[in-house]
Amino acid sequence: MLWTRADGAGEPRPLTQSKTPHVPSSFAPDGARLAFTELTSNGGANIWTVPVESGSLELRAGEPQLFLKISTMWSFAAFSPDGRWLAYSDAESGSYEVYLRAFPDNGSKVQISNDGGVMPIWSRNGRELFYRTDDQRLMVVSYRVNGGTFAAEPPRVWSGQPIANTGLALNFDLAPDGDRFVVLLPAESPEPREMRSHVKIGVNFFEEIRRRLATQSQE
């Protein structure tokens, strides 16, 4: 993983070193710990957290700590606003669902979604958790915390308008104040869906250039 200054000054610098891909996903609220996913050779992944120190305008990573092994490659791990919970996606049941565990992990698990879900995003109000379904709907789950117990209500549709299908690439995010989403929407076009995204291949390109140059020189 690399880090770089948000103002564009300086060059990207390494944060962690590994022979396997590291994918950053979420900082704890105090910015002192980062959750990331390490892809494994068997098609699964490990969720790690690593302490991060900042000083003299430089980030330094400490010793990573294993949080959880999952069966799929993309976890989208996300710290809660109070840093006490970590939401993530896994397909241990055969399809992606959103789950939640305490941080540090105490062995308990709460299933948040009930009909497919990925990309959990917390609202900063401490009362709502959003995610996306396989059919590109945004869902919201209201919750409350009683002591060390996380109590989630049944998921409900937050927006019935499907967003653009980008596979497992992020296609929405929540503003810090929780009042607005930024989303990718399908392109509005009269063309059939199968024609909206396509690739054109030009063959014999250099021969065509030479032919046109020869024609211009003759003129």
GROMACS .gro file of C-alpha atoms in nm:
model
  219
    1MET     CA    1   0.000   0.000   0.000
    2LEU     CA    2   0.108   0.354  -0.073
    3TRP     CA    3   0.020   0.688   0.083
    4THR     CA    4   0.042   1.039  -0.054
    5ARG     CA    5  -0.043   1.391   0.059
    6ALA     CA    6  -0.396   1.508  -0.022
    7ASP     CA    7  -0.269   1.848  -0.138
    8GLY     CA    8  -0.065   1.685  -0.416
    9ALA     CA    9   0.272   1.779  -0.272
   10GLY     CA   10   0.543   1.515  -0.279
   11GLU     CA   11   0.539   1.167  -0.429
   12PRO     CA   12   0.351   0.853  -0.318
   13ARG     CA   13   0.543   0.652  -0.059
   14PRO     CA   14   0.511   0.292   0.063
   15LEU     CA   15   0.304   0.232   0.375
   16THR     CA   16   0.319  -0.149   0.388
   17GLN     CA   17   0.533  -0.402   0.203
   18SER     CA   18   0.404  -0.744   0.097
   19LYS     CA   19   0.429  -1.002  -0.179
   20THR     CA   20   0.050  -1.029  -0.179
   21PRO     CA   21  -0.190  -0.743  -0.270
   22HIS     CA   22  -0.301  -0.511   0.011
   23VAL     CA   23  -0.624  -0.314  -0.041
   24PRO     CA   24  -0.692  -0.028   0.206
   25SER     CA   25  -1.054   0.021   0.310
   26SER     CA   26  -1.117   0.224   0.628
   27PHE     CA   27  -0.949   0.435   0.893
   28ALA     CA   28  -1.065   0.423   1.254
   29PRO     CA   29  -1.230   0.752   1.360
   30ASP     CA   30  -0.914   0.878   1.531
   31GLY     CA   31  -0.704   0.802   1.222
   32ALA     CA   32  -0.466   0.589   1.427
   33ARG     CA   33  -0.556   0.251   1.274
   34LEU     CA   34  -0.624   0.136   0.919
   35ALA     CA   35  -0.827  -0.168   0.811
   36PHE     CA   36  -0.712  -0.335   0.492
   37THR     CA   37  -0.767  -0.657   0.300
   38GLU     CA   38  -0.489  -0.894   0.200
   39LEU     CA   39  -0.577  -1.116  -0.097
   40THR     CA   40  -0.469  -1.478  -0.063
   41SER     CA   41  -0.372  -1.737  -0.324
   42ASN     CA   42  -0.672  -1.963  -0.247
   43GLY     CA   43  -0.927  -1.703  -0.359
   44GLY     CA   44  -1.004  -1.576  -0.011
   45ALA     CA   45  -0.870  -1.287   0.191
   46ASN     CA   46  -0.759  -1.175   0.534
   47ILE     CA   47  -0.881  -0.860   0.704
   48TRP     CA   48  -0.597  -0.688   0.890
   49THR     CA   49  -0.570  -0.371   1.092
   50VAL     CA   50  -0.248  -0.177   1.130
   51PRO     CA   51  -0.159   0.115   1.362
   52VAL     CA   52  -0.065   0.428   1.171
   53GLU     CA   53   0.140   0.714   1.312
   54SER     CA   54   0.169   1.057   1.154
   55GLY     CA   55   0.448   1.296   1.229
   56SER     CA   56   0.653   1.551   1.038
   57LEU     CA   57   0.400   1.521   0.754
   58GLU     CA   58   0.476   1.150   0.713
   59LEU     CA   59   0.276   0.833   0.773
   60ARG     CA   60   0.434   0.525   0.930
   61ALA     CA   61   0.267   0.186   0.970
   62GLY     CA   62   0.326  -0.033   1.274
   63GLU     CA   63   0.287  -0.410   1.304
   64PRO     CA   64  -0.030  -0.539   1.131
   65GLN     CA   65  -0.272  -0.749   1.335
   66LEU     CA   66  -0.495  -1.016   1.180
   67PHE     CA   67  -0.862  -0.943   1.241
   68LEU     CA   68  -1.045  -1.211   1.040
   69LYS     CA   69  -1.004  -1.465   0.760
   70ILE     CA   70  -1.286  -1.459   0.503
   71SER     CA   71  -1.379  -1.679   0.209
   72THR     CA   72  -1.393  -1.410  -0.060
   73MET     CA   73  -1.150  -1.158  -0.205
   74TRP     CA   74  -1.331  -0.833  -0.123
   75SER     CA   75  -1.424  -0.742   0.233
   76PHE     CA   76  -1.496  -0.366   0.213
   77ALA     CA   77  -1.417  -0.355   0.586
   78ALA     CA   78  -1.543  -0.034   0.750
   79PHE     CA   79  -1.495   0.101   1.102
   80SER     CA   80  -1.801   0.236   1.283
   81PRO     CA   81  -1.806   0.606   1.386
   82ASP     CA   82  -1.713   0.512   1.744
   83GLY     CA   83  -1.445   0.263   1.636
   84ARG     CA   84  -1.606  -0.022   1.833
   85TRP     CA   85  -1.736  -0.223   1.535
   86LEU     CA   86  -1.612  -0.340   1.198
   87ALA     CA   87  -1.862  -0.409   0.918
   88TYR     CA   88  -1.751  -0.621   0.624
   89SER     CA   89  -1.876  -0.835   0.333
   90ASP     CA   90  -1.826  -1.209   0.298
   91ALA     CA   91  -1.977  -1.487   0.085
   92GLU     CA   92  -1.950  -1.773   0.331
   93SER     CA   93  -2.314  -1.864   0.254
   94GLY     CA   94  -2.254  -1.866  -0.122
   95SER     CA   95  -2.351  -1.503  -0.187
   96TYR     CA   96  -2.219  -1.178  -0.052
   97GLU     CA   97  -2.378  -1.055   0.271
   98VAL     CA   98  -2.285  -0.777   0.513
   99TYR     CA   99  -2.171  -0.884   0.859
  100LEU     CA  100  -2.047  -0.705   1.168
  101ARG     CA  101  -1.810  -0.789   1.450
  102ALA     CA  102  -1.690  -0.603   1.756
  103PHE     CA  103  -1.348  -0.445   1.743
  104PRO     CA  104  -1.137  -0.597   1.885
  105ASP     CA  105  -1.312  -0.918   1.778
  106ASN     CA  106  -1.479  -1.109   2.062
  107GLY     CA  107  -1.597  -1.398   1.844
  108SER     CA  108  -1.956  -1.279   1.800
  109LYS     CA  109  -2.100  -1.197   1.458
  110VAL     CA  110  -2.412  -1.011   1.347
  111GLN     CA  111  -2.557  -1.052   0.996
  112ILE     CA  112  -2.677  -0.713   0.873
  113SER     CA  113  -2.812  -0.786   0.523
  114ASN     CA  114  -3.064  -1.059   0.445
  115ASP     CA  115  -3.081  -1.070   0.064
  116GLY     CA  116  -2.729  -0.999  -0.054
  117GLY     CA  117  -2.510  -0.703   0.028
  118VAL     CA  118  -2.168  -0.545  -0.014
  119MET     CA  119  -1.985  -0.218   0.061
  120PRO     CA  120  -2.107  -0.121   0.409
  121ILE     CA  121  -2.088   0.252   0.481
  122TRP     CA  122  -2.163   0.402   0.823
  123SER     CA  123  -2.351   0.724   0.879
  124ARG     CA  124  -2.172   0.946   1.128
  125ASN     CA  125  -2.492   0.997   1.327
  126GLY     CA  126  -2.428   0.661   1.494
  127ARG     CA  127  -2.771   0.525   1.403
  128GLU     CA  128  -2.756   0.398   1.042
  129LEU     CA  129  -2.553   0.160   0.829
  130PHE     CA  130  -2.589   0.159   0.450
  131TYR     CA  131  -2.493  -0.103   0.192
  132ARG     CA  132  -2.557  -0.203  -0.171
  133THR     CA  133  -2.743  -0.511  -0.298
  134ASP     CA  134  -2.664  -0.732  -0.595
  135ASP     CA  135  -2.936  -0.558  -0.798
  136GLN     CA  136  -2.777  -0.218  -0.729
  137ARG     CA  137  -3.019  -0.085  -0.468
  138LEU     CA  138  -2.909   0.119  -0.168
  139MET     CA  139  -3.027  -0.026   0.163
  140VAL     CA  140  -3.022   0.118   0.514
  141VAL     CA  141  -3.024  -0.053   0.851
  142SER     CA  142  -3.107   0.139   1.168
  143TYR     CA  143  -2.930   0.017   1.479
  144ARG     CA  144  -2.868   0.086   1.844
  145VAL     CA  145  -2.596  -0.024   2.081
  146ASN     CA  146  -2.684  -0.141   2.430
  147GLY     CA  147  -2.365  -0.180   2.627
  148GLY     CA  148  -2.165  -0.433   2.427
  149THR     CA  149  -2.464  -0.554   2.222
  150PHE     CA  150  -2.531  -0.439   1.866
  151ALA     CA  151  -2.905  -0.448   1.782
  152ALA     CA  152  -2.988  -0.406   1.412
  153GLU     CA  153  -3.335  -0.354   1.268
  154PRO     CA  154  -3.442  -0.529   0.943
  155PRO     CA  155  -3.292  -0.374   0.628
  156ARG     CA  156  -3.511  -0.141   0.425
  157VAL     CA  157  -3.473   0.018   0.083
  158TRP     CA  158  -3.320   0.364   0.107
  159SER     CA  159  -3.355   0.438  -0.265
  160GLY     CA  160  -3.551   0.235  -0.515
  161GLN     CA  161  -3.359   0.377  -0.812
  162PRO     CA  162  -3.091   0.129  -0.922
  163ILE     CA  163  -2.743   0.271  -0.953
  164ALA     CA  164  -2.492   0.182  -1.224
  165ASN     CA  165  -2.365  -0.176  -1.216
  166THR     CA  166  -1.988  -0.161  -1.167
  167GLY     CA  167  -1.943  -0.515  -1.039
  168LEU     CA  168  -1.745  -0.506  -0.717
  169ALA     CA  169  -1.606  -0.158  -0.784
  170LEU     CA  170  -1.733   0.115  -0.555
  171ASN     CA  171  -2.020   0.310  -0.709
  172PHE     CA  172  -2.152   0.520  -0.418
  173ASP     CA  173  -2.036   0.707  -0.111
  174LEU     CA  174  -2.189   0.906   0.172
  175ALA     CA  175  -2.101   1.268   0.247
  176PRO     CA  176  -1.942   1.328   0.591
  177ASP     CA  177  -2.255   1.507   0.719
  178GLY     CA  178  -2.472   1.211   0.617
  179ASP     CA  179  -2.712   1.431   0.420
  180ARG     CA  180  -2.612   1.342   0.066
  181PHE     CA  181  -2.494   1.046  -0.142
  182VAL     CA  182  -2.272   1.058  -0.447
  183VAL     CA  183  -2.363   0.773  -0.683
  184LEU     CA  184  -2.291   0.648  -1.032
  185LEU     CA  185  -2.616   0.624  -1.229
  186PRO     CA  186  -2.672   0.431  -1.553
  187ALA     CA  187  -2.622   0.646  -1.862
  188GLU     CA  188  -2.947   0.766  -2.015
  189SER     CA  189  -2.940   0.663  -2.379
  190PRO     CA  190  -3.192   0.556  -2.643
  191GLU     CA  191  -2.953   0.281  -2.751
  192PRO     CA  192  -3.021  -0.075  -2.635
  193ARG     CA  193  -2.832  -0.171  -2.320
  194GLU     CA  194  -2.597  -0.402  -2.509
  195MET     CA  195  -2.489  -0.111  -2.731
  196ARG     CA  196  -2.420   0.148  -2.459
  197SER     CA  197  -2.075   0.017  -2.376
  198HIS     CA  198  -1.875  -0.124  -2.662
  199VAL     CA  199  -1.527  -0.132  -2.807
  200LYS     CA  200  -1.437  -0.050  -3.164
  201ILE     CA  201  -1.126  -0.212  -3.310
  202GLY     CA  202  -0.946  -0.054  -3.600
  203VAL     CA  203  -0.745  -0.294  -3.816
  204ASN     CA  204  -0.464  -0.216  -4.062
  205PHE     CA  205  -0.415   0.122  -3.895
  206PHE     CA  206  -0.064   0.195  -4.023
  207GLU     CA  207  -0.151   0.081  -4.375
  208GLU     CA  208  -0.441   0.328  -4.372
  209ILE     CA  209  -0.212   0.609  -4.255
  210ARG     CA  210   0.037   0.534  -4.533
  211ARG     CA  211  -0.244   0.526  -4.789
  212ARG     CA  212  -0.376   0.866  -4.680
  213LEU     CA  213  -0.029   1.022  -4.674
  214ALA     CA  214   0.040   0.890  -5.023
  215THR     CA  215  -0.290   1.039  -5.144
  216GLN     CA  216  -0.209   1.380  -4.994
  217SER     CA  217   0.138   1.386  -5.150
  218GLN     CA  218  -0.008   1.316  -5.495
  219GLU     CA  219  -0.247   1.605  -5.455
   0.00000   0.00000   0.00000
